[in-house]
Amino acid sequence: MPDADPARFLSDLNALRTIGGVSGDHRGVIRRAFDADDVRARLWLADRFADAGLNPVIDPAGNVWGLRGPLLLGSHTDTQPEGGWLDGALGVIAALEVARTNSDVSVVSFQDEEGRFGATTGSEIWSGALTLSAADKLTDLGGLTFGDARRALPATGDFLDPARFTAYLEHHIEQGPVLDTAGQVAGVVSAIVGLRQTDVTLTGQQNHAGTTPMHLRIDALRGLSDADHAIRTALRNVATPQSVWTIGHVSVHPNAPSAIPGRVRFTVQWRDAETARLDRMEIAVRDALDRVARDTGLTLTISDTACLPPVDMNDGIRSALRTAARTHAPGKWRDMPSGALHDATNVSRLMPVGMLFAPSIGGVSHDFAEDTAEADLVTGLRILADAARALT
């Protein structure tokens, strides 16, 4: 079995970042699911699969497959609104290079991992956790539905039967500072943390900003500030140093300089590796929001909680990755959890999964400045190739 070719791998990776590249060196990339550049990239990828001797298939959700062997490798090629060039793309192009040298490997680029419409939408549909008809009703922030958007990339085949694959292995950048800070070049993922998220609306009284006395205001934005403090206080005795939580997307109405905000909508998301702690964090978050509403006179609306459970990586795949890491990065790798969500979470419903991390310089991701040293990219490729060889 021939070795993977680092030069060809880097050439493909650099070619992909020119599609949707937004800076002089194309380090920053914008490829939102089903936009023009995402479609161009997926068609380009299908051609690269065919050139490598794989059978390219685009399924109805926009996932792009390069089919041959039973071991599935891949990730995603869509990006954040201001995305880096390696998030997801590294795993797909590394998988392509491994498939060139290992006939037992197939490759996938899942659609909408970055959540323009949902969250890891393409792999969620393929895993059976979300029906295509339900996905078609999802909308982006501009109101475009997934169903309308996917018309830009016509399917060339149906959904693949998961039974044709024996396992899934995903290579990805860490998207955090641990490896870079420690001077390490690879991380063998032990588990992907669980995630909970809810949408919250606080409704007060929209009114004139100049004529309404402060003591008579029912200011929804002030409620958001109170909610942030209340949630942090409530989680102080529940969370561990590894737990994280975020108040994310915020929408203020009417969002005008001379109007008291009458409504604010925001997301609350929390992550942890233990299901029981996620449960306790949810109780704390909801109790904190209830107290804020009572104390401020605001009306509180909370959605059902979206849940993704923690996922342990398969022991056999981890063992293969560890062995390869000892060979190619002796003393410069570690076992570590993933704090970020990945397609492997959904695929774990269907088959054993494993993940390998490469370092992110400065811990930066979801930003145009995202980068990884070429030498570290090549080391990750070699670890991935050796692990795939051991698993086939």
XYZ file of C-alpha atoms in Angstrom:
392
model
C 0.000 0.000 0.000
C 1.644 3.299 -1.073
C 2.148 6.181 1.351
C -0.007 9.303 1.312
C 1.513 12.162 -0.686
C 1.898 15.304 1.483
C 2.503 17.585 -1.499
C -0.661 16.441 -3.283
C -2.641 16.727 -0.039
C -1.484 20.304 0.573
C -2.115 21.213 -3.074
C -5.730 20.032 -2.847
C -6.224 21.767 0.490
C -4.929 25.034 -0.936
C -7.027 24.656 -4.082
C -10.192 24.229 -2.023
C -9.572 27.412 -0.044
C -9.576 29.492 -3.227
C -13.279 28.638 -3.600
C -14.921 31.241 -1.414
C -11.581 32.713 -0.339
C -11.962 36.319 0.803
C -8.410 37.538 1.487
C -5.251 37.793 -0.559
C -4.009 34.407 0.620
C -7.551 32.938 0.785
C -6.997 32.024 4.427
C -10.426 33.455 5.210
C -13.207 31.508 3.501
C -16.970 31.943 3.222
C -18.889 28.908 1.976
C -22.304 28.847 3.615
C -24.390 25.740 2.968
C -25.787 25.773 -0.583
C -24.505 29.250 -1.453
C -22.779 29.637 -4.824
C -19.278 28.932 -3.504
C -20.407 25.973 -1.408
C -22.007 24.447 -4.498
C -18.842 25.128 -6.542
C -16.732 23.478 -3.854
C -18.960 20.407 -3.687
C -18.934 19.940 -7.440
C -15.145 20.411 -7.442
C -14.892 17.787 -4.716
C -17.046 15.325 -6.640
C -14.666 15.734 -9.595
C -11.658 15.137 -7.332
C -13.318 11.980 -6.005
C -13.834 10.712 -9.547
C -10.217 11.504 -10.475
C -9.104 9.445 -7.461
C -11.093 6.424 -8.597
C -13.943 6.879 -6.137
C -17.597 6.823 -7.141
C -18.976 10.336 -6.518
C -22.561 10.663 -5.246
C -24.437 13.766 -4.117
C -27.363 12.755 -1.935
C -30.651 14.700 -1.483
C -29.297 16.558 1.589
C -26.241 17.831 -0.292
C -23.773 15.435 1.324
C -21.025 14.555 -1.186
C -19.686 11.012 -1.138
C -16.665 9.359 -2.715
C -17.477 5.664 -2.511
C -15.257 2.620 -2.529
C -14.365 0.802 0.698
C -16.153 0.140 4.027
C -14.141 2.524 6.256
C -15.680 5.997 6.051
C -13.489 9.080 6.521
C -14.536 12.706 6.179
C -15.897 15.879 7.720
C -17.494 18.950 6.064
C -16.569 21.763 3.648
C -19.135 24.450 4.487
C -17.965 27.292 6.731
C -19.025 29.820 9.310
C -20.127 33.283 8.073
C -16.494 34.322 8.642
C -14.749 30.980 8.409
C -11.217 29.701 8.336
C -9.734 27.534 5.616
C -9.225 24.359 7.663
C -12.397 23.878 9.732
C -13.886 20.719 8.203
C -11.950 21.031 4.952
C -8.871 19.474 6.567
C -10.758 16.278 7.353
C -12.267 15.938 3.892
C -9.055 16.544 1.954
C -6.987 14.369 4.281
C -9.584 11.621 3.804
C -9.341 12.020 0.026
C -5.566 11.600 0.138
C -5.852 8.515 2.345
C -8.457 7.036 -0.026
C -6.029 7.419 -2.925
C -3.679 5.011 -1.182
C -6.175 2.733 0.586
C -8.879 1.034 -1.467
C -10.851 0.166 1.684
C -11.687 3.842 2.339
C -14.675 5.957 1.302
C -14.974 9.719 1.865
C -17.805 12.111 2.747
C -18.288 15.863 3.011
C -21.409 16.395 5.107
C -23.611 19.419 4.387
C -24.437 22.322 6.742
C -22.278 21.199 9.638
C -21.873 24.877 10.515
C -25.589 25.370 11.021
C -26.810 27.865 8.451
C -30.155 26.060 8.722
C -29.877 23.656 11.642
C -26.808 22.133 13.282
C -24.800 19.387 11.573
C -27.856 19.125 9.334
C -26.514 16.815 6.621
C -25.195 14.161 8.988
C -28.274 14.516 11.196
C -30.492 13.663 8.226
C -28.303 10.739 7.166
C -28.203 9.369 10.727
C -32.012 9.264 10.829
C -32.283 11.780 13.680
C -33.917 14.324 11.346
C -36.178 13.575 8.393
C -35.581 15.326 5.103
C -39.121 16.691 5.158
C -38.530 18.232 8.584
C -35.142 19.596 7.490
C -36.737 21.206 4.452
C -38.717 23.468 6.799
C -35.614 24.778 8.586
C -34.767 28.397 7.727
C -31.652 30.521 7.803
C -31.634 33.981 9.400
C -32.876 35.482 6.135
C -35.906 33.189 5.939
C -34.605 30.877 3.177
C -35.644 27.279 3.778
C -33.325 24.298 3.558
C -35.737 22.788 1.023
C -35.467 25.784 -1.307
C -31.710 26.137 -0.802
C -30.885 22.543 -1.709
C -32.309 23.016 -5.185
C -28.976 24.689 -6.013
C -27.237 21.301 -5.761
C -29.317 18.591 -7.459
C -28.868 15.102 -6.076
C -27.136 12.503 -8.236
C -28.204 9.583 -6.067
C -30.246 8.549 -3.048
C -29.138 8.399 0.588
C -26.463 5.785 1.214
C -27.224 2.697 3.289
C -25.140 3.083 6.469
C -24.714 -0.693 6.612
C -22.151 -0.487 3.810
C -19.728 1.190 6.253
C -17.993 -0.372 9.268
C -16.737 2.748 11.075
C -16.252 6.516 10.726
C -13.042 8.456 11.365
C -12.938 12.269 11.308
C -9.810 14.429 11.229
C -10.323 18.022 12.364
C -8.522 21.022 13.763
C -8.832 21.296 17.536
C -10.486 24.751 17.427
C -9.017 25.446 20.851
C -5.684 26.293 22.510
C -4.732 23.055 24.286
C -2.434 21.449 21.700
C -0.841 24.701 20.538
C -0.172 25.897 24.091
C 1.423 22.556 25.009
C 3.543 22.420 21.844
C 1.827 19.193 20.791
C 0.891 18.257 17.237
C -1.961 15.739 17.589
C -4.891 14.939 19.829
C -6.664 11.575 19.987
C -10.233 12.435 20.918
C -11.699 10.501 23.843
C -15.256 11.895 23.687
C -17.347 14.708 22.244
C -19.115 16.679 24.948
C -22.887 16.912 25.066
C -24.714 20.091 24.114
C -28.019 21.640 25.186
C -29.551 24.796 23.724
C -32.746 26.741 24.208
C -34.226 29.866 22.598
C -35.404 32.519 25.049
C -37.666 35.555 24.575
C -38.088 38.271 27.194
C -40.939 40.683 26.451
C -41.353 44.027 28.208
C -42.870 47.365 27.199
C -41.541 49.209 24.168
C -41.711 52.941 24.843
C -40.168 56.363 24.271
C -36.550 56.576 25.482
C -36.786 60.253 26.407
C -40.120 60.533 28.173
C -40.382 57.293 30.135
C -38.989 57.581 33.702
C -36.432 54.965 34.634
C -38.524 53.513 37.479
C -41.471 52.916 35.129
C -39.558 51.094 32.419
C -39.980 47.403 31.642
C -36.800 47.128 29.572
C -36.267 43.783 27.850
C -32.572 44.458 27.229
C -32.002 45.094 30.922
C -33.619 41.695 31.442
C -30.987 40.129 29.202
C -28.246 41.687 31.311
C -29.907 40.391 34.474
C -30.302 36.946 32.876
C -26.592 36.761 32.048
C -25.669 37.525 35.662
C -28.304 35.170 37.070
C -27.202 32.265 34.876
C -23.537 32.741 35.779
C -24.437 32.814 39.465
C -26.717 29.773 39.231
C -24.105 27.672 37.423
C -21.298 28.528 39.829
C -22.001 25.530 42.061
C -23.070 23.178 39.270
C -20.441 23.500 36.546
C -16.859 22.241 36.536
C -13.838 24.023 35.003
C -14.504 21.957 31.868
C -18.160 23.039 31.592
C -18.990 25.946 29.273
C -22.068 28.026 28.592
C -22.845 30.867 26.211
C -25.542 33.434 25.576
C -25.281 33.540 21.811
C -27.429 34.942 19.035
C -29.197 38.068 20.290
C -32.015 39.994 18.597
C -33.341 43.236 20.107
C -36.634 44.852 19.061
C -37.128 47.528 17.867
C -33.345 48.054 18.003
C -33.654 51.834 17.705
C -31.654 54.540 19.541
C -34.701 56.338 20.953
C -36.895 53.368 21.838
C -36.820 51.284 25.009
C -36.342 47.665 23.909
C -39.650 45.864 24.172
C -38.437 42.410 23.236
C -35.158 40.544 23.237
C -34.537 37.067 21.885
C -31.395 35.072 22.587
C -30.008 31.562 22.777
C -28.554 29.899 25.853
C -26.216 26.982 25.164
C -24.304 24.796 27.616
C -21.892 21.894 27.142
C -20.412 19.202 29.355
C -19.150 15.638 29.036
C -21.626 14.224 31.603
C -25.348 13.849 30.930
C -26.248 14.217 34.621
C -24.410 17.520 34.844
C -26.094 18.759 31.666
C -29.416 17.991 33.361
C -28.439 19.948 36.476
C -27.207 22.853 34.356
C -30.550 22.948 32.544
C -32.467 23.155 35.815
C -30.193 25.980 36.970
C -30.574 27.919 33.705
C -34.363 27.640 33.661
C -34.683 28.564 37.355
C -32.456 31.608 36.810
C -34.552 32.821 33.890
C -37.764 32.327 35.882
C -36.378 34.465 38.707
C -35.365 37.242 36.331
C -38.844 37.323 34.779
C -40.506 37.486 38.198
C -38.189 40.206 39.487
C -38.415 42.453 36.401
C -42.028 42.010 35.335
C -40.932 40.695 31.949
C -42.813 37.928 30.159
C -40.637 34.851 29.634
C -40.933 32.355 26.780
C -38.508 29.414 26.620
C -38.406 26.858 23.823
C -37.990 23.139 24.276
C -34.350 22.237 24.800
C -32.397 20.891 21.830
C -30.157 18.070 23.051
C -27.098 16.301 21.722
C -25.745 13.675 24.132
C -22.068 13.180 24.974
C -20.453 10.640 22.649
C -17.551 8.354 23.580
C -15.094 7.491 20.822
C -14.634 3.829 19.946
C -11.799 2.116 21.845
C -10.492 0.249 18.800
C -10.290 3.398 16.682
C -8.637 5.302 19.532
C -6.079 2.522 19.871
C -5.224 2.697 16.168
C -4.848 6.483 16.369
C -2.673 6.264 19.494
C -0.353 3.754 17.866
C 0.021 5.949 14.787
C 0.570 9.047 16.937
C 3.373 7.310 18.843
C 5.051 6.629 15.512
C 4.675 10.046 13.893
C 4.506 12.375 16.916
C 6.382 10.649 19.758
C 5.895 12.586 22.982
C 3.918 15.310 21.179
C 0.351 14.021 21.276
C -2.329 13.556 23.922
C -5.739 12.046 24.622
C -8.327 14.820 24.918
C -12.073 15.516 24.777
C -13.690 17.646 22.096
C -15.574 20.673 23.357
C -16.850 21.389 19.851
C -19.714 19.623 18.120
C -18.852 17.488 15.072
C -20.586 15.291 12.504
C -19.165 12.288 14.363
C -21.823 12.912 17.024
C -24.586 12.052 14.553
C -22.680 9.258 12.823
C -22.173 7.555 16.208
C -25.850 6.565 16.054
C -24.972 4.315 13.117
C -21.453 2.941 13.677
C -18.279 3.191 15.771
C -16.588 6.605 15.448
C -13.215 8.181 16.218
C -11.617 11.596 15.844
C -8.112 13.035 15.457
C -7.215 16.680 16.159
C -4.525 18.906 14.673
C -3.458 22.039 16.595
C -5.016 25.442 15.948
C -2.476 28.261 16.092
C -3.388 30.491 19.023
C -6.498 28.370 19.561
C -8.286 30.442 16.889
C -11.158 29.042 14.802
C -14.445 30.305 13.343
C -12.400 33.304 12.220
C -10.474 34.338 9.107
C -7.241 34.075 11.164
C -7.639 30.300 11.676
C -4.438 28.436 10.742
C -2.253 25.390 11.386
C 1.429 24.897 10.520
C 1.959 22.853 7.343
C 4.251 20.431 9.174
C 1.465 19.711 11.664
C -1.049 19.197 8.845
C 1.268 16.631 7.277
C 1.830 14.864 10.608
C -1.934 14.579 11.045
C -2.267 13.128 7.540
C 0.318 10.457 8.326
C -1.360 9.522 11.606
C -4.730 9.305 9.856
C -3.329 7.148 7.045
C -1.641 4.716 9.442
C -4.775 4.433 11.578
C -6.932 3.796 8.508
C -4.491 1.113 7.378
C -4.715 -0.580 10.789
C -8.517 -0.504 10.691
C -8.862 -2.039 7.197
